[in-house]
N, C-alpha and C. Protein backbone atom coordinates (compact mmCIF):
# COMPACT_ATOMS: atom_id res chain seq x y z
N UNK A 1 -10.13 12.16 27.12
CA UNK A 1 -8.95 12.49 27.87
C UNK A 1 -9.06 11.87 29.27
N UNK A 2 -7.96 11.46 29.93
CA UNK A 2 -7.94 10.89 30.92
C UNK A 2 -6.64 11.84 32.07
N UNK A 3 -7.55 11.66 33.08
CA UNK A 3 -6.17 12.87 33.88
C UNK A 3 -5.64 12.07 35.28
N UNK A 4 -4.30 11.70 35.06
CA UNK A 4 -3.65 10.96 35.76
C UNK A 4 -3.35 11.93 37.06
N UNK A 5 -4.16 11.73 38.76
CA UNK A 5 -3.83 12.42 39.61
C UNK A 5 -2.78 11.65 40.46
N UNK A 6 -1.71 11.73 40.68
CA UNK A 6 -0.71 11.48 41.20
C UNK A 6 -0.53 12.08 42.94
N UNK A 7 -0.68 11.94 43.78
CA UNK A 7 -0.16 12.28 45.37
C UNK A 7 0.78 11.92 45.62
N UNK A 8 1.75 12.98 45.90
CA UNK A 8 3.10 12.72 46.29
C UNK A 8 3.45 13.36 47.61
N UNK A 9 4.06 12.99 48.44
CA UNK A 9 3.99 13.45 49.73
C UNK A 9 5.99 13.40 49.29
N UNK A 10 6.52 14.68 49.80
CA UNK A 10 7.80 14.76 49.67
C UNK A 10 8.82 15.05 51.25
N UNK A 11 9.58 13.95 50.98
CA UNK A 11 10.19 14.40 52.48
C UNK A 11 10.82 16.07 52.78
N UNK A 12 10.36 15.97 53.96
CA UNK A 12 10.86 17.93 54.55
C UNK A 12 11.69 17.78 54.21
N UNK A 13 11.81 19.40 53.74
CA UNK A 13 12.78 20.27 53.60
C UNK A 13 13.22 20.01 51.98
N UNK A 14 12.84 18.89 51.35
CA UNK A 14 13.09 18.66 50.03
C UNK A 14 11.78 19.41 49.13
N UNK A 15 11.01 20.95 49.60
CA UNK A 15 10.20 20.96 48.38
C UNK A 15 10.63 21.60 47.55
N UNK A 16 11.77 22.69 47.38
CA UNK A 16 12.29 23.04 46.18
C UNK A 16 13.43 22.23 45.72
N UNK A 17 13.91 21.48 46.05
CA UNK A 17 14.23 20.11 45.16
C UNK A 17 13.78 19.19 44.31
N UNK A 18 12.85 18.73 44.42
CA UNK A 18 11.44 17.85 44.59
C UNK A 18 10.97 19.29 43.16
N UNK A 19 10.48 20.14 43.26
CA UNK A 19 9.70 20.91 42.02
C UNK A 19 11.12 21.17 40.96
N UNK A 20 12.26 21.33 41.24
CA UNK A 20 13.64 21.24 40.67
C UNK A 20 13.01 20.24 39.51
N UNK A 21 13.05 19.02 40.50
CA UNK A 21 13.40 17.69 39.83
C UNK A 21 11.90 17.79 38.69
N UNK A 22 10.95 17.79 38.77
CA UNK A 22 9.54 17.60 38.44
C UNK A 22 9.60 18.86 36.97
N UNK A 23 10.63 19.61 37.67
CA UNK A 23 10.65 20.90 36.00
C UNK A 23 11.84 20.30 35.16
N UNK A 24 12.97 19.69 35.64
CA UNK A 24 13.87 19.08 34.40
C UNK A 24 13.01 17.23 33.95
N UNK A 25 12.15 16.78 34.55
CA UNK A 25 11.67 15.98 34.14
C UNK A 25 10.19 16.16 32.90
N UNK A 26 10.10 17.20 33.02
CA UNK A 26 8.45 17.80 32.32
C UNK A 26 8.80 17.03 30.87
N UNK A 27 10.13 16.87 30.27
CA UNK A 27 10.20 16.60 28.53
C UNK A 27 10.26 15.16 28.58
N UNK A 28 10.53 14.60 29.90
CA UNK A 28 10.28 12.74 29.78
C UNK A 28 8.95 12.53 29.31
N UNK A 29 8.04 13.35 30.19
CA UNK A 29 6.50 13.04 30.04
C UNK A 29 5.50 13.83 28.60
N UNK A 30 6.36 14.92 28.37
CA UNK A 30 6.09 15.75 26.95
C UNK A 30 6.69 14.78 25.66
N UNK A 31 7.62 14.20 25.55
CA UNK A 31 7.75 13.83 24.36
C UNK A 31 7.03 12.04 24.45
N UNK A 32 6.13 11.93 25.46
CA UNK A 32 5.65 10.53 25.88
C UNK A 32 4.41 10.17 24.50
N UNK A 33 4.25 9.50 24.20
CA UNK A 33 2.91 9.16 23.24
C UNK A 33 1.68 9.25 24.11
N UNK A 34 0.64 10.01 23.61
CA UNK A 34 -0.39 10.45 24.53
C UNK A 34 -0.52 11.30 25.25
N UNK A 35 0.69 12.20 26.31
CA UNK A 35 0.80 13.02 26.89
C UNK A 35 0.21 14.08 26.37
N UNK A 36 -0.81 14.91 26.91
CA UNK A 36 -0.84 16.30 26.61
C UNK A 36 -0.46 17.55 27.37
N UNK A 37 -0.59 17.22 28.73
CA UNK A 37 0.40 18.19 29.33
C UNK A 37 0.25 17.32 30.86
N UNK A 38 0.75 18.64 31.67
CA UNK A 38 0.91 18.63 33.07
C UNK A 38 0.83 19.54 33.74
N UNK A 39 0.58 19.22 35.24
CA UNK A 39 0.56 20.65 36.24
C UNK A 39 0.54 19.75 37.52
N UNK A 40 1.86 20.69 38.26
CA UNK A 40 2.10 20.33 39.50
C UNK A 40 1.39 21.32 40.31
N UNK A 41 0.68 20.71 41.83
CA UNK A 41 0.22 21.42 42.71
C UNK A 41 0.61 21.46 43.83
N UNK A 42 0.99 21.89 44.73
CA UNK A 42 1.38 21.88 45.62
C UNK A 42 0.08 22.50 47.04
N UNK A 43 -0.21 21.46 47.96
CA UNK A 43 -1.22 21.66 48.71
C UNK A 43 -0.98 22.85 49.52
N UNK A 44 -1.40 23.60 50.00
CA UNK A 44 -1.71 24.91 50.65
C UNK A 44 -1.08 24.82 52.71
N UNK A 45 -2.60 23.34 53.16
CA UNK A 45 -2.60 22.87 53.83
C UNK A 45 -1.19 21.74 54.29
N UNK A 46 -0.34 21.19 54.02
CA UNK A 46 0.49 20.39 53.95
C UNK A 46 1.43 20.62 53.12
N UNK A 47 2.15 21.37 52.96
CA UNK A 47 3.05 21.89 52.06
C UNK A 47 4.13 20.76 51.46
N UNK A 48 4.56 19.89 52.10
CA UNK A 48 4.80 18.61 51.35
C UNK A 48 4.25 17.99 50.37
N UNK A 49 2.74 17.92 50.33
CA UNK A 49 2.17 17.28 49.52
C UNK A 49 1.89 17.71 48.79
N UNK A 50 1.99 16.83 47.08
CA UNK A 50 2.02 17.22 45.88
C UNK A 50 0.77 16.68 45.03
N UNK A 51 0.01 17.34 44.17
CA UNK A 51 -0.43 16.29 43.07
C UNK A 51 0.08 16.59 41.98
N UNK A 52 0.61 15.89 41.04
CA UNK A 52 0.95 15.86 40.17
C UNK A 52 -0.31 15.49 38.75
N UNK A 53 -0.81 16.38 38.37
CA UNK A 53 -1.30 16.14 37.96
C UNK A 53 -1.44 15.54 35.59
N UNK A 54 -1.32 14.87 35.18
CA UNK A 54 -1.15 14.55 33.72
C UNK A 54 -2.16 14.07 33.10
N UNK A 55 -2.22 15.18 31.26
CA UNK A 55 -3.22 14.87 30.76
C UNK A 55 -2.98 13.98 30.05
N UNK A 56 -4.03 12.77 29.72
CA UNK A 56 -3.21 11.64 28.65
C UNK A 56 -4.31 11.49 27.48
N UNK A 57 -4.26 10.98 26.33
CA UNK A 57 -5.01 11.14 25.42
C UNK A 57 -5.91 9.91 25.80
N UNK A 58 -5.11 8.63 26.17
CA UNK A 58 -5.88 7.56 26.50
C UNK A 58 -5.48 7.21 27.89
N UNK A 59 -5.83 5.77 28.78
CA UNK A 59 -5.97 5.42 29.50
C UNK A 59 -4.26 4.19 29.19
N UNK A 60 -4.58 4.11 28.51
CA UNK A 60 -3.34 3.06 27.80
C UNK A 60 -1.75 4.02 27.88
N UNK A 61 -2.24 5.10 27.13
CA UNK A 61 -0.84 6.04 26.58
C UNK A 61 -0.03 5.65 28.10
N UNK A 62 -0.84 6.13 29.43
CA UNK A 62 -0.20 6.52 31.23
C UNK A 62 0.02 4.94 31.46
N UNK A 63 -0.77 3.81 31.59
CA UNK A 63 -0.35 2.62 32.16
C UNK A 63 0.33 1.36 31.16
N UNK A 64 0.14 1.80 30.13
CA UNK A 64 1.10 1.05 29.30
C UNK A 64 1.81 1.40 28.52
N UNK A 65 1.56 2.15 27.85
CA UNK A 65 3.12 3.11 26.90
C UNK A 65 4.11 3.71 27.89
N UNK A 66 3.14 4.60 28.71
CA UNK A 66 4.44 5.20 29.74
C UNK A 66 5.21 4.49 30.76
N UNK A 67 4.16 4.18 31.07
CA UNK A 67 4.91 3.12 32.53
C UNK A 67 6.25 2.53 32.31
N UNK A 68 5.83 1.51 30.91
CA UNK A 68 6.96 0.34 30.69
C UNK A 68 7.94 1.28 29.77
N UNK A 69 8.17 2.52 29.53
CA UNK A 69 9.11 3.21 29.13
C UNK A 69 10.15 3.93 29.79
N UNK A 70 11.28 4.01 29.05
CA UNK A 70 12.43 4.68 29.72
C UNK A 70 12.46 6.07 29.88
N UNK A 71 11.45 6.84 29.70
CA UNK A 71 11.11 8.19 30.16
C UNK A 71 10.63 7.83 31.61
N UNK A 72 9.78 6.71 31.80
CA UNK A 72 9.33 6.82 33.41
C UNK A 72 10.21 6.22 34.14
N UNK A 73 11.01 5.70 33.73
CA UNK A 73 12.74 5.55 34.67
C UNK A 73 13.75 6.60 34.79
N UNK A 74 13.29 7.67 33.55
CA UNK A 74 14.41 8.55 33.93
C UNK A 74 13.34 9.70 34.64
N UNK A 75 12.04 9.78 35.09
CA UNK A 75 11.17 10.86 35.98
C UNK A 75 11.25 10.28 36.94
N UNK A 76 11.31 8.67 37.51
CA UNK A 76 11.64 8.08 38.86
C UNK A 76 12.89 8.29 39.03
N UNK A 77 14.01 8.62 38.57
CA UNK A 77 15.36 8.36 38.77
C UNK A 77 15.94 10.06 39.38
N UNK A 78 15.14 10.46 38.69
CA UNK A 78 15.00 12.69 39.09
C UNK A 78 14.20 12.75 40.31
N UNK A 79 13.08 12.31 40.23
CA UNK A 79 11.92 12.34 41.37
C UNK A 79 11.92 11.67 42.65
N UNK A 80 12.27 11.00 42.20
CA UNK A 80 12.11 9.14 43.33
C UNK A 80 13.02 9.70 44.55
N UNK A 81 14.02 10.15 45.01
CA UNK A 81 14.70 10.35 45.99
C UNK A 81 14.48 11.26 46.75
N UNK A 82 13.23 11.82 46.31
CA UNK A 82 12.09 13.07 47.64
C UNK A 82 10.93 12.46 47.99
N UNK A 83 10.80 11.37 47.09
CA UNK A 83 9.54 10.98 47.89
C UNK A 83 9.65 10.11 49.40
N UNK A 84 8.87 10.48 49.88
CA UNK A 84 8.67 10.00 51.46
C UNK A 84 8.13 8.98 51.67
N UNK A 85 7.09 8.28 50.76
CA UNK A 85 6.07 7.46 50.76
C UNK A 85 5.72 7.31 49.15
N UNK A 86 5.79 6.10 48.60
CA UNK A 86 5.28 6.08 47.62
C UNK A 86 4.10 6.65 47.29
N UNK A 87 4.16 6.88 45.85
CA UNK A 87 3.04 7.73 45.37
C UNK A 87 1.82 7.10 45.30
N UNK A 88 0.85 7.38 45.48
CA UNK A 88 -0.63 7.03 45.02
C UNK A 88 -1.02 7.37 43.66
N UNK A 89 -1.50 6.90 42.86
CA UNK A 89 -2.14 6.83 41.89
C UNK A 89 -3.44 6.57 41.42
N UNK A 90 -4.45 7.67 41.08
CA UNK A 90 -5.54 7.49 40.08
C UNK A 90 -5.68 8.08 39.11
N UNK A 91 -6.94 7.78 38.27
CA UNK A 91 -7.23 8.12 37.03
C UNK A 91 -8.74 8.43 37.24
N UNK A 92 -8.74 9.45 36.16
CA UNK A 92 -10.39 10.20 36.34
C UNK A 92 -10.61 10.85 35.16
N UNK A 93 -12.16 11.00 34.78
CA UNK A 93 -12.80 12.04 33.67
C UNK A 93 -13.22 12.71 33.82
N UNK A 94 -13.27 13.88 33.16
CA UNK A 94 -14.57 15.28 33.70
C UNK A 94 -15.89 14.28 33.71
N UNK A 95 -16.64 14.71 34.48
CA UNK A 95 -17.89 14.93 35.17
C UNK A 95 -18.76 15.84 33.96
N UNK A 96 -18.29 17.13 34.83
CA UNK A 96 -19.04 18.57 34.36
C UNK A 96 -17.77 19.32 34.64
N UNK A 97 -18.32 20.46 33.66
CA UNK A 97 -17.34 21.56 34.00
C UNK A 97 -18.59 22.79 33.77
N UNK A 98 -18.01 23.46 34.75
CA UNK A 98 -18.99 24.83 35.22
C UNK A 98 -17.79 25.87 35.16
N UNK A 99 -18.64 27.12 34.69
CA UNK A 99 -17.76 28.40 34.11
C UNK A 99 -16.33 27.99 33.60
């Protein structure tokens, strides 16, 4: 499994817009090939800033099935108009997991 961490920094005053948009978009990325789920976070410290976080089965399913698909035009097309700064993007594996 591969877990796509996403940073999204959302312009003020747009954060219940911005999680609006991110909950009618959840079935672009659910009915995606590979997708296994998602979870949005919202930082504590900076209340703008988001990670978005997605589980993918492969590394391929997030940068090449999804990307070049019309589900990730219609989650940019919902999303895209709160962001402040384009998003950052990485990818990562468990390590370890403790308790």
């Amino acid at each position: 499994m591969v877990y796509e961490i996403c940073e999204i920094h959302v312009k003020e005053g747009d954060a219940a817009a911005f999680e609006a948009a991110v909950r009618e978009a959840a079935p672009f990325f659910q009915r995606s090939k590979g997708c296994i789920g998602l979870e949005l976070q919202r930082t504590v410290e900076s209340p703008s800033k988001y990670r978005l976080v997605i589980r993918w089965e492969t590394l391929d399913d997030h940068i090449v099935h999804f990307r070049n698909s019309e589900n990730f035009q219609e989650w940019r097309k919902l999303a895209g108009p709160f962001f402040a700064q384009p998003p950052h993007v990485e990818h990562a594996t468990v390590a370890l997991t403790a308790f």
